Coordinates of C-alpha atoms in Angstrom, one line a residue:
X1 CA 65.9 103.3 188.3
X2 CA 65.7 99.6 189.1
X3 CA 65.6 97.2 185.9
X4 CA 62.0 96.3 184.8
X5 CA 62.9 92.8 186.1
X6 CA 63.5 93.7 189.5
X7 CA 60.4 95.9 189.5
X8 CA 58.5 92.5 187.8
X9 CA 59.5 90.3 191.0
X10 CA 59.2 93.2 193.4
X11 CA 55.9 93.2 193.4
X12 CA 55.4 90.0 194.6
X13 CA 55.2 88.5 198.3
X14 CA 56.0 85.3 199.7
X15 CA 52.4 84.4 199.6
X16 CA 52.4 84.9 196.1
X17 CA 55.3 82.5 196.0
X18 CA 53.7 80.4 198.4
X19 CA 50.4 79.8 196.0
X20 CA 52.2 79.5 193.0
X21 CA 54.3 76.5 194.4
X22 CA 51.1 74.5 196.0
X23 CA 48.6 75.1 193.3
X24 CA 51.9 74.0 190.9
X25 CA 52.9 70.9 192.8
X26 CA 49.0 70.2 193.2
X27 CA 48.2 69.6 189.8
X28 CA 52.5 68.0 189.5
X29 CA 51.0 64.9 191.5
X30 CA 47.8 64.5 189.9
X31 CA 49.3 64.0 186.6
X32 CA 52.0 61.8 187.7
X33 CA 49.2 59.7 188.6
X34 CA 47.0 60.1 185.8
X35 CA 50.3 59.3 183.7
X36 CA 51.3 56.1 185.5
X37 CA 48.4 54.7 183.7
X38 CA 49.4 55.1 180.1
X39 CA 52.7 54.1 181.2
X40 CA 51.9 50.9 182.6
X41 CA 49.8 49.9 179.7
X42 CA 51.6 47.2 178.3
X43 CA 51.9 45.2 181.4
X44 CA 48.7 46.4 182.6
X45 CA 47.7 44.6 178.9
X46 CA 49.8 41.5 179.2
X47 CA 48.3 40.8 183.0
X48 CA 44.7 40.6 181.7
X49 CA 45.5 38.1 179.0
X50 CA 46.1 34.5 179.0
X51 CA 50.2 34.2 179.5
X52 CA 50.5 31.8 175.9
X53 CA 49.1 35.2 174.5
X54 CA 50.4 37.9 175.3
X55 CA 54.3 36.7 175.1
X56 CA 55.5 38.5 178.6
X57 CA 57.5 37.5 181.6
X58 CA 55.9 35.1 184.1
X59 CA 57.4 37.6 186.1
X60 CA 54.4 40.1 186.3
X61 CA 52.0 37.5 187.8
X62 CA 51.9 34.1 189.2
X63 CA 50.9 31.6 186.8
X64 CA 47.5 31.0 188.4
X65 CA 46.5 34.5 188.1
X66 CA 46.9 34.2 184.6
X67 CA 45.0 30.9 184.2
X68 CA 41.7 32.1 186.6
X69 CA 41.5 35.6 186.1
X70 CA 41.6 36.4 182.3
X71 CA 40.0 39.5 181.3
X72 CA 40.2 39.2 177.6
X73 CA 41.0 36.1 175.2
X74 CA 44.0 38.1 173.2
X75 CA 45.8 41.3 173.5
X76 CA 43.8 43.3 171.0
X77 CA 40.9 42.9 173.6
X78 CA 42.7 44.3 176.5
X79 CA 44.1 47.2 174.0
X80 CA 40.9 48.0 172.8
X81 CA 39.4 47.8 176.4
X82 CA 42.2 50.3 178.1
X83 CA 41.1 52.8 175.4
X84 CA 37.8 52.8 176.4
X85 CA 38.9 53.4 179.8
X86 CA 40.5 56.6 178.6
X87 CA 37.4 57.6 176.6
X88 CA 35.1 56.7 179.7
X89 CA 38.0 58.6 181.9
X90 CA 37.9 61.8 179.9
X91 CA 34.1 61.9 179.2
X92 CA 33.5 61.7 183.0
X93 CA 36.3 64.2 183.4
X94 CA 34.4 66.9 180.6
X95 CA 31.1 66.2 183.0
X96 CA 32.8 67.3 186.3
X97 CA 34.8 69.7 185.0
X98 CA 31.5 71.6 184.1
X99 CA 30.2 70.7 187.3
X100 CA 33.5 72.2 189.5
X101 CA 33.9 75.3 187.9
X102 CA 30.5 76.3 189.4
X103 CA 31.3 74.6 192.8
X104 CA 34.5 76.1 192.8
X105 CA 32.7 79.8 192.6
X106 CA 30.6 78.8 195.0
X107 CA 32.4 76.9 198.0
X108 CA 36.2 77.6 199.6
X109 CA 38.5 76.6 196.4
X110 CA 40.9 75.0 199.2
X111 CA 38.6 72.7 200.5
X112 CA 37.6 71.6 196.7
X113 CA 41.2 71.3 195.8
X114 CA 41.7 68.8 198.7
X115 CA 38.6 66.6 198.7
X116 CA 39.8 66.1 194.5
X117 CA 43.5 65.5 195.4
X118 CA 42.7 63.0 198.3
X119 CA 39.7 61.2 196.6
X120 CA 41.2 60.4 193.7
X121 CA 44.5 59.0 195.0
X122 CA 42.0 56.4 197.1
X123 CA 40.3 55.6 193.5
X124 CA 43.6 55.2 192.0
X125 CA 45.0 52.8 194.6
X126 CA 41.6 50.6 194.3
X127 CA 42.3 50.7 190.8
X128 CA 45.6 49.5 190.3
X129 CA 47.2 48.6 193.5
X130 CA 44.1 46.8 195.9
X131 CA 42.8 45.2 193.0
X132 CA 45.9 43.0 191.8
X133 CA 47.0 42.5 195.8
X134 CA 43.5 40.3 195.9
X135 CA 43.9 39.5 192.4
X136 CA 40.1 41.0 192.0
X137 CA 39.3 41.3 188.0
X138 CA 36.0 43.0 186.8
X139 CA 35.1 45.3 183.6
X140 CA 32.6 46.6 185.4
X141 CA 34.3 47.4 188.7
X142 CA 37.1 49.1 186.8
X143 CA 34.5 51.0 184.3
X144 CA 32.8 52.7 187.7
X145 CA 36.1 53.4 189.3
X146 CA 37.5 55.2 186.5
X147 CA 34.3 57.1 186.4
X148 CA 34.6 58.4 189.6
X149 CA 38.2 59.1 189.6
X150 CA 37.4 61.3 186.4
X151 CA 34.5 63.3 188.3
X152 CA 37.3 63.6 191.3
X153 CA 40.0 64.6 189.1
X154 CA 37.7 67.5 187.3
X155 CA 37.6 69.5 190.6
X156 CA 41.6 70.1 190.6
X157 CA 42.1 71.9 187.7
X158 CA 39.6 74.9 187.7
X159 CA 40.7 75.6 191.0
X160 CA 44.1 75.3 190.5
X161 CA 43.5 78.4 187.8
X162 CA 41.3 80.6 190.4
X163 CA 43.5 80.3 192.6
X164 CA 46.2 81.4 190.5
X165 CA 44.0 84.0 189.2
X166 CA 43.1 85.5 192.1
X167 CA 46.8 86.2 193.2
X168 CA 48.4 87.1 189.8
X169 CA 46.4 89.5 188.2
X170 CA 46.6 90.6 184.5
X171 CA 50.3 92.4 183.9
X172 CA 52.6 89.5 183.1
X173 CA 50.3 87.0 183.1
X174 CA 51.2 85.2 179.7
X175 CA 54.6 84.1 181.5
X176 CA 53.5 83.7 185.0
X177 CA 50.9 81.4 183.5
X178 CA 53.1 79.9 180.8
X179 CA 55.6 79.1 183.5
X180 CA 53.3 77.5 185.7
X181 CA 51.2 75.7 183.3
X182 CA 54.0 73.3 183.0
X183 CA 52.8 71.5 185.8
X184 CA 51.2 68.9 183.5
X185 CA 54.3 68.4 181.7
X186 CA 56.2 68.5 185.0
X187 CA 53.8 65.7 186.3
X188 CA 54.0 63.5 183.5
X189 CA 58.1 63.3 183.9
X190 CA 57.6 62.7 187.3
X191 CA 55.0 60.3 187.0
X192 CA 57.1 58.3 184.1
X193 CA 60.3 58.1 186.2
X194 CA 57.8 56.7 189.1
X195 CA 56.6 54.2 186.7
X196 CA 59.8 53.3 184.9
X197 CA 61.6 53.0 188.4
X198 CA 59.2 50.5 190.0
X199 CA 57.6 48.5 187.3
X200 CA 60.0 45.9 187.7
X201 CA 58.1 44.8 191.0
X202 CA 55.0 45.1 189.4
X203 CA 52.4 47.8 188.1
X204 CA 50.2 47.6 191.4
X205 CA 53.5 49.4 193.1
X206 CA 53.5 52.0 190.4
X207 CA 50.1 52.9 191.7
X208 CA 50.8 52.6 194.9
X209 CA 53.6 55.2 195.1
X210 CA 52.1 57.9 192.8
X211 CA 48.7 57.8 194.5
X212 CA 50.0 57.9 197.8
X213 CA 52.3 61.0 197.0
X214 CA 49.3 62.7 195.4
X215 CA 47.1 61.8 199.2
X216 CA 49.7 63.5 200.8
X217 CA 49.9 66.7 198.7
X218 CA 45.9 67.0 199.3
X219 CA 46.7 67.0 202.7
X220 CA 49.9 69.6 202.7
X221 CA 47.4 71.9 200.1
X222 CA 44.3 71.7 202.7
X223 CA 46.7 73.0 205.6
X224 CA 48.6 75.3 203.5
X225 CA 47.1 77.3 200.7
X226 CA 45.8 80.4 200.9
X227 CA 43.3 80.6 198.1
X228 CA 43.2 84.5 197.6
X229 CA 45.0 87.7 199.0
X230 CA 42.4 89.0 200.9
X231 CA 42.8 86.2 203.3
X232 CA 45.9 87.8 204.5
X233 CA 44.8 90.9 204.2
X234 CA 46.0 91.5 201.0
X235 CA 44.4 93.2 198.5
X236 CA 45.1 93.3 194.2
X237 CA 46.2 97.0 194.0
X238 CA 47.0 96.8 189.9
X239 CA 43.4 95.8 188.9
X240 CA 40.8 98.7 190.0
X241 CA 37.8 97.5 188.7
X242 CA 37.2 100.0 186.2
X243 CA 40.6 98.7 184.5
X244 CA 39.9 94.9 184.7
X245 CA 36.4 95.8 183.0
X246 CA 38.5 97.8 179.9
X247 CA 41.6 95.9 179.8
X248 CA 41.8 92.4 180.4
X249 CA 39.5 91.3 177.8
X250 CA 40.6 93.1 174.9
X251 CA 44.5 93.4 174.5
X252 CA 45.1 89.6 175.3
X253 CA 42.7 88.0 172.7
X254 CA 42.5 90.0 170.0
X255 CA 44.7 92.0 167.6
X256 CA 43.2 95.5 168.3
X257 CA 45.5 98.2 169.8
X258 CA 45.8 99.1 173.0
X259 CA 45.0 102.0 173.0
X260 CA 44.7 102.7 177.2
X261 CA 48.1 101.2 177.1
X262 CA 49.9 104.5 178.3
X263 CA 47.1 105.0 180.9
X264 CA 48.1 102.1 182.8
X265 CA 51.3 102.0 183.5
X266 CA 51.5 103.8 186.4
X267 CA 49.7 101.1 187.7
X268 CA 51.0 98.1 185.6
X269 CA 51.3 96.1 189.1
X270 CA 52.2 97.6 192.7
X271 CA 53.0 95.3 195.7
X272 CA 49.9 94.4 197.6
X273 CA 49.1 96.7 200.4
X274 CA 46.8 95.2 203.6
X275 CA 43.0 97.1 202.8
X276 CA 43.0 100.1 205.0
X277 CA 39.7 101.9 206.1
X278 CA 37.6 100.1 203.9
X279 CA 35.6 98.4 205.9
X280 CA 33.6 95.2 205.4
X281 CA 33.0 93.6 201.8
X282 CA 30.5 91.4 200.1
X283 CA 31.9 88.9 198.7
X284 CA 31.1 89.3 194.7
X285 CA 28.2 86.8 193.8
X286 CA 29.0 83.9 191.3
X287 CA 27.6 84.3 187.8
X288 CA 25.5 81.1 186.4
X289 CA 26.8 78.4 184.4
X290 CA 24.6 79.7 181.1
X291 CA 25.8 83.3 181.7
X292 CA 29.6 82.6 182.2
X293 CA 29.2 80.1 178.3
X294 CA 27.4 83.5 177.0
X295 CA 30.6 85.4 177.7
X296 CA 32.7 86.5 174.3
X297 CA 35.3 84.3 173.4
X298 CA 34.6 81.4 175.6
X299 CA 32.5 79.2 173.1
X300 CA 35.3 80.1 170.8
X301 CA 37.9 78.9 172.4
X302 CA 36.3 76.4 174.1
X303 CA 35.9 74.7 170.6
X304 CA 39.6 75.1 169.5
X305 CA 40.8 73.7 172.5
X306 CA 38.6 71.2 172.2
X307 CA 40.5 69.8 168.7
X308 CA 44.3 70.8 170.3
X309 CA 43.7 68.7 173.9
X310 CA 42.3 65.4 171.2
X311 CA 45.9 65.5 170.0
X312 CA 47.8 66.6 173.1
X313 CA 46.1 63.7 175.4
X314 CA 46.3 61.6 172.5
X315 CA 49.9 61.8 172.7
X316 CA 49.9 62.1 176.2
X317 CA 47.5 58.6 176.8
X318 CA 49.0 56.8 173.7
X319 CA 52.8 58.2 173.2
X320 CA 54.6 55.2 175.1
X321 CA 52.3 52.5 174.3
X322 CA 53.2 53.6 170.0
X323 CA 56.9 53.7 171.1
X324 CA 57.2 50.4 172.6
X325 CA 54.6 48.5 169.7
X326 CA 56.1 50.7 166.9
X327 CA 59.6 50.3 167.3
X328 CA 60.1 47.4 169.7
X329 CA 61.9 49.2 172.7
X330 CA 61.5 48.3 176.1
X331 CA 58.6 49.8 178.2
X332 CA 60.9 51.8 180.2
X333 CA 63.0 53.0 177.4
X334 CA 59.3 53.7 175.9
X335 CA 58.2 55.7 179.4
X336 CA 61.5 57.6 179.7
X337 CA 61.7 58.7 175.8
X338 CA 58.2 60.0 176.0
X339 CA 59.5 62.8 178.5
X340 CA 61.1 64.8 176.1
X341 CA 57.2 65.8 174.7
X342 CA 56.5 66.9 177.9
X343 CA 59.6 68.9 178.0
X344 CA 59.1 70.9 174.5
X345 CA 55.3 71.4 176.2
X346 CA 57.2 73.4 179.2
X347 CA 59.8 75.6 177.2
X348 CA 56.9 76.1 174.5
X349 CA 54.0 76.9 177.4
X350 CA 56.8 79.5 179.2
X351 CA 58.1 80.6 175.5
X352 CA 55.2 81.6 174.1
X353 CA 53.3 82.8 177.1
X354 CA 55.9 85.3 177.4
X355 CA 56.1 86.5 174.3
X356 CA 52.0 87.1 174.4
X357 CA 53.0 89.6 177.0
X358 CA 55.5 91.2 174.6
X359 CA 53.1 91.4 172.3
X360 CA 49.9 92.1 174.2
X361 CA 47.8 89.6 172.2
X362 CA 47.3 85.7 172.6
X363 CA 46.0 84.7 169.3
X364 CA 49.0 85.4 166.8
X365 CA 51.1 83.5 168.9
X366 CA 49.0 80.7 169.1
X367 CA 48.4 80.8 165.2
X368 CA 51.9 80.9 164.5
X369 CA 52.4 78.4 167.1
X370 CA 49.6 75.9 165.4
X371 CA 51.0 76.4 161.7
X372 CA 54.1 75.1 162.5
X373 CA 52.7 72.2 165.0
X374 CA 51.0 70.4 161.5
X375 CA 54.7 70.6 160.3
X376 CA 56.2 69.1 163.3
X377 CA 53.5 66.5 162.9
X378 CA 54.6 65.5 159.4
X379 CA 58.1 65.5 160.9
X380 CA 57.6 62.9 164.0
X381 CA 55.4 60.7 161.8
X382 CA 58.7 60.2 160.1
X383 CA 60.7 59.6 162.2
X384 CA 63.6 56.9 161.8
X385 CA 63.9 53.9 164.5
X386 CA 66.2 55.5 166.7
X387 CA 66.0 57.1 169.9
X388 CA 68.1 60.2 169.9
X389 CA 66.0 61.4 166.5
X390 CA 63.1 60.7 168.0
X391 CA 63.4 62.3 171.1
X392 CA 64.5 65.5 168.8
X393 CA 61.3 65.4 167.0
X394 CA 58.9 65.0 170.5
X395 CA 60.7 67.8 171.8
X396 CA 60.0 70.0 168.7
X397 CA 56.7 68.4 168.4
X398 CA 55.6 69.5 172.2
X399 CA 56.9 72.5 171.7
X400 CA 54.4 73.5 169.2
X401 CA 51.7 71.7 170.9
X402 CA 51.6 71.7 174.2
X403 CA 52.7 75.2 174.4
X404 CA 49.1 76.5 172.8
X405 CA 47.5 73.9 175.1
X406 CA 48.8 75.4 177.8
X407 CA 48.3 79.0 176.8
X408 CA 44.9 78.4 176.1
X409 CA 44.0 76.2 179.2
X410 CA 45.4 78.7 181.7
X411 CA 45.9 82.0 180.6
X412 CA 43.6 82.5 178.3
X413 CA 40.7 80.7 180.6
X414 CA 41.7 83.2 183.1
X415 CA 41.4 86.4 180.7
X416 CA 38.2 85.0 179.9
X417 CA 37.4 84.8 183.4
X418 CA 38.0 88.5 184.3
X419 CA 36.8 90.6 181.2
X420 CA 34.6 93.1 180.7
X421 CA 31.4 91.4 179.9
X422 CA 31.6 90.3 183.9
X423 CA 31.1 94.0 185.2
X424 CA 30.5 94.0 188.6
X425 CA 30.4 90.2 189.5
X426 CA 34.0 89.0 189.4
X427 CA 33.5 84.9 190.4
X428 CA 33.7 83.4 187.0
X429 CA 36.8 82.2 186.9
X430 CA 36.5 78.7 188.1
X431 CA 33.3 78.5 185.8
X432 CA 35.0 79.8 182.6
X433 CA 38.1 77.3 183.0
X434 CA 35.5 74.4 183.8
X435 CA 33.6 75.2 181.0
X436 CA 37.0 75.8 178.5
X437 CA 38.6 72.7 179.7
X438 CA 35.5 70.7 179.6
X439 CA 34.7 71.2 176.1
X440 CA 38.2 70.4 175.7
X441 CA 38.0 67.4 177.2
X442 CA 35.0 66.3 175.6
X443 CA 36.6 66.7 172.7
X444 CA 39.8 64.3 173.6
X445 CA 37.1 61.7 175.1
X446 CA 36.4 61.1 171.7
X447 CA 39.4 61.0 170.6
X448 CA 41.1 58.4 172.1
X449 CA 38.4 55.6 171.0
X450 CA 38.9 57.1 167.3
X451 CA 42.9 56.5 168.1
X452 CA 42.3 53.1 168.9
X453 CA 39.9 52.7 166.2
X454 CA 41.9 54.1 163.3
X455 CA 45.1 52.5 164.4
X456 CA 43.4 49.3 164.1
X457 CA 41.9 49.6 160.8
X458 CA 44.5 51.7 159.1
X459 CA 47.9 52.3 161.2
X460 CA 49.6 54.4 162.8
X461 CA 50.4 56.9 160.1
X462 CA 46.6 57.7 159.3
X463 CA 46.6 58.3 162.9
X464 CA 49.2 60.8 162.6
X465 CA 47.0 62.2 159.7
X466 CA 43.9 62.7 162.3
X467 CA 45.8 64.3 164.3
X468 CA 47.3 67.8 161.6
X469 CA 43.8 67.5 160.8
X470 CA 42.5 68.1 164.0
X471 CA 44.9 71.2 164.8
X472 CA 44.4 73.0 161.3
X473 CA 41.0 72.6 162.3
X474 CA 42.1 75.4 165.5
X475 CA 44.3 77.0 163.6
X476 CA 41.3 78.1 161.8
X477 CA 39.3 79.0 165.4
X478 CA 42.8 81.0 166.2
X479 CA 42.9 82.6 162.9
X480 CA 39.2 83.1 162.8
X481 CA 39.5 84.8 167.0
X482 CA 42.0 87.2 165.5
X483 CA 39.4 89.5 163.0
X484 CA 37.9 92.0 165.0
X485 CA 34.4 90.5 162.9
X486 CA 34.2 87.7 165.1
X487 CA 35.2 88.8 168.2
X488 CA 33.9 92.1 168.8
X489 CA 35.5 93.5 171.6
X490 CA 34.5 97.5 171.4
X491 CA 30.7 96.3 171.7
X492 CA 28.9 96.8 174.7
X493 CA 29.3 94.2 177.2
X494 CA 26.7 90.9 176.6
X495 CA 23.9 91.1 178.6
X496 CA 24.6 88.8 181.9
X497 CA 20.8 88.2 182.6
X498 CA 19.6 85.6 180.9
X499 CA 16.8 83.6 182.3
X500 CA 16.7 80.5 180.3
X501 CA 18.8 78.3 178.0
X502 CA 17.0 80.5 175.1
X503 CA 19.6 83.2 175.5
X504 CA 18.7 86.8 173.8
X505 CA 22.1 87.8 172.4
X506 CA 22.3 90.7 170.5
X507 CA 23.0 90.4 166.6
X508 CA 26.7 91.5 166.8
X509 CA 27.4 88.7 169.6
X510 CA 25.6 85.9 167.8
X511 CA 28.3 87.1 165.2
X512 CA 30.8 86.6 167.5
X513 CA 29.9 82.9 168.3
X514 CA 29.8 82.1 164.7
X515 CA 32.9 81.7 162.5
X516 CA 32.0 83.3 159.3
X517 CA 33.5 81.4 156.0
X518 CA 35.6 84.0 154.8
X519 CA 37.3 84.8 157.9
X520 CA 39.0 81.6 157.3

């Protein structure tokens, strides 16, 4: 008898590989690029300022760029300014990510993936390289462009996850996910060592590198992905319908038993098999943006995520401009030390994803996970000015962090999207994650003016003190998604056909979407 391992990667194909690898690298480059950004930040900040000002090197302009094309009068200006670019970024961001979920059900997920990719490597090179090579300087022209590359960037992620969803199916998905949800955290080292290693020449060639990179895997991903198995003949063996409709909804966020657990493992995931004899399919019709919110658990968690991915783009937006203002270090010392968050986000993403599967259940973990994030929050806001401590604490820090994000953002977004509410109409999965990440990113939108806001008027350290607040505030979603009282998973499935915004729900659902008090 093979080891359980072996049978794990056995079932597998090289396509499987194949679409893990381009939907990982996908979203690898598009946060390399989003991250260039918050690591150019300072000299991004010290170009649009008059030179007597802002105390840099003559080195990152010539001297009449600094005395005709002033942005701002002092540096607080420019500061305050970059954070409303991240808060008009991320708004317009939570907008198309609710908008390409439902395109992404609707239209080829590859072509999508592509046109996102693509576009918003030319809006980025406009916006940082272009712009300073004509030494062109306008609030307004920057404001538009960073709304567009927001609405371009939206389309990546929920099709990243469909994708993914539609060739790894349910058994093993809290480490198959976990693993590959590090892709953000994988893109944010890459796109900090880009940074680092060019910013001596100037920011522009920061841009410049990381956007054309991310072109170039749009290009690769149109000619190479495969967006589901059946376009190889292929078909999902360990899901029959009937199972998907029982199973993936209630083992993975809730703390019921299992109790068809022994009923399934004869068919806990066979190698895909070409479809024989069965002639031609309909391809399953895409549910509505209204009816795919109405589904259990996705206002939920929708919510909590929307208080974890505040703090986890706050330090993600914020983390190396705090390092080099807080403690004085260089900019690339600041870019490089602000890695090792990223890398407690991938062993915590992987970590904890697998132990879900262990466990059969999401939520625990993620509570357990949460509790000890406020802790590790305390800890970093501690921390002593020097680099090894510090990059100790990030690590621990992004551990407990960025592995719930990730959990939540990817494979719990793609339970949601294949549970039993959804019956026979299985495209929902693009629309759930749009809808889960958008509220999440609505709720970081937000955040990021508040972080600019309170570090201003207060410091750093009441920052800090936003921030535990924020994640007890899902602890208590998580806590609250783990009573069987407020997510009632042994109740009929939620009727799908609603034909207005006035949904009827029945009384047990409109439980559901309400955390009581004493669940708390």
């Amino acid at each position: 008898m093979s080891p359980p391992c072996c049978r794990f990667l056995s079932q597998y194909t090289h396509h499987h590989l194949i679409a893990f690898l381009l939907t990982f690298f996908s979203y690898v480059l598009l946060h390399a690029s989003r991250k260039t950004f918050s690591n150019v930040k300072v000299s991004i900040s010290a170009q649009w300022t008059p030179l007597p000002l802002n105390g840099s090197s003559p080195a990152f302009s010539p001297k009449q760029t600094w005395e005709g094309n002033k942005l701002f009068e002092n540096t607080e200006g420019a500061t305050l300014f970059l954070g409303v670019l991240d808060t008009i970024f991320l708004f317009s961001y939570a907008v198309g990510l609710y908008v390409s979920g439902v395109i992404g059900d609707r239209f080829n997920l590859r072509y999508v993936l592509s046109f996102g990719l693509c576009g918003s490597a030319l809006v980025e090179f406009l916006f940082g390289t272009l712009t300073e090579w004509i030494h062109f300087y306008n609030v307004p022209f920057y404001c538009v462009l960073w709304v567009l590359n927001g609405l371009l960037q939206s389309s990546v992620w929920p099709c990243v996850v469909a994708v993914m969803g539609n060739w790894f199916g349910k058994s093993g998905r809290g480490f198959v996910f976990g693993l590959w949800s590090a892709c953000a955290s994988v893109g944010n080292i890459l796109g900090a060592f880009l940074a680092s290693s060019v910013l001596k020449y100037g920011y522009e060639y920061a841009f410049l590198v990381t956007s054309a990179v991310q072109f170039a895997g749009g290009v690769i991903v149109f000619f190479g992905l495969l967006t589901a198995p059946k376009e190889v003949g292929l078909s999902i063996s360990l899901e029959s319908p009937q199972e998907r409709d029982s199973d993936s909804h209630q083992p993975l966020i809730s703390d019921d038993e299992d109790e068809q657990e022994g009923m399934l493992q004869d068919n806990s995931y066979s190698i895909q098999q070409p479809d024989q004899d069965l002639g031609p399919e309909e391809p399953p019709a895409a549910i509505g943006f209204l009816k795919a919110f109405c589904l259990p658990g996705v206002l939920p968690y929708s919510l909590a995520y929307a208080c974890l991915k505040l703090v986890n783009y706050s330090f993600f937006f914020w983390l190396p401009f705090y390092l080099s203002n807080n403690f004085g270090w260089k900019e690339e010392q600041a870019d490089r030390l602000s890695v090792w968050y990223d890398v407690g986000g991938i062993v915590g993403g992987t970590v904890q994803g697998l132990v879900s599967d262990i466990l059969g259940k999401r939520a625990p973990v993620l509570a357990v996970s949460l509790l000890l994030a406020m802790g590790s929050l305390v800890g970093y806001s501690h921390s002593p000015d020097d680099q090894v401590i510090n990059g100790v604490l990030l690590a621990v820090t992004g551990f407990f962090i960025g592995g719930p994000s990730n959990m939540i953002s990817s494979a719990i977004s793609a339970d949601l999207g294949r549970q039993e509410a959804l019956r026979g109409s299985q495209e929902a999965l693009a629309t759930v994650t749009g809808i889960v990440d958008g509220t999440g990113s609505v709720g970081a939108a937000g955040g990021q003016y508040l972080v600019s806001l309170i570090e201003s008027k207060l410091g750093w350290m009441c920052v800090f003190y936003f921030f535990i607040v924020m994640v007890s505030v899902c602890l208590r979603s998580s806590v609250c998604l783990r009573s069987s009282a407020c997510l009632p998973l042994r109740l009929p499935a939620l009727p799908l056909a609603c034909p207005s915004a006035c949904v009827p729900l029945p009384l047990p659902a409109l439980i559901c979407l309400c955390p009581l008090p004493h669940l708390g």
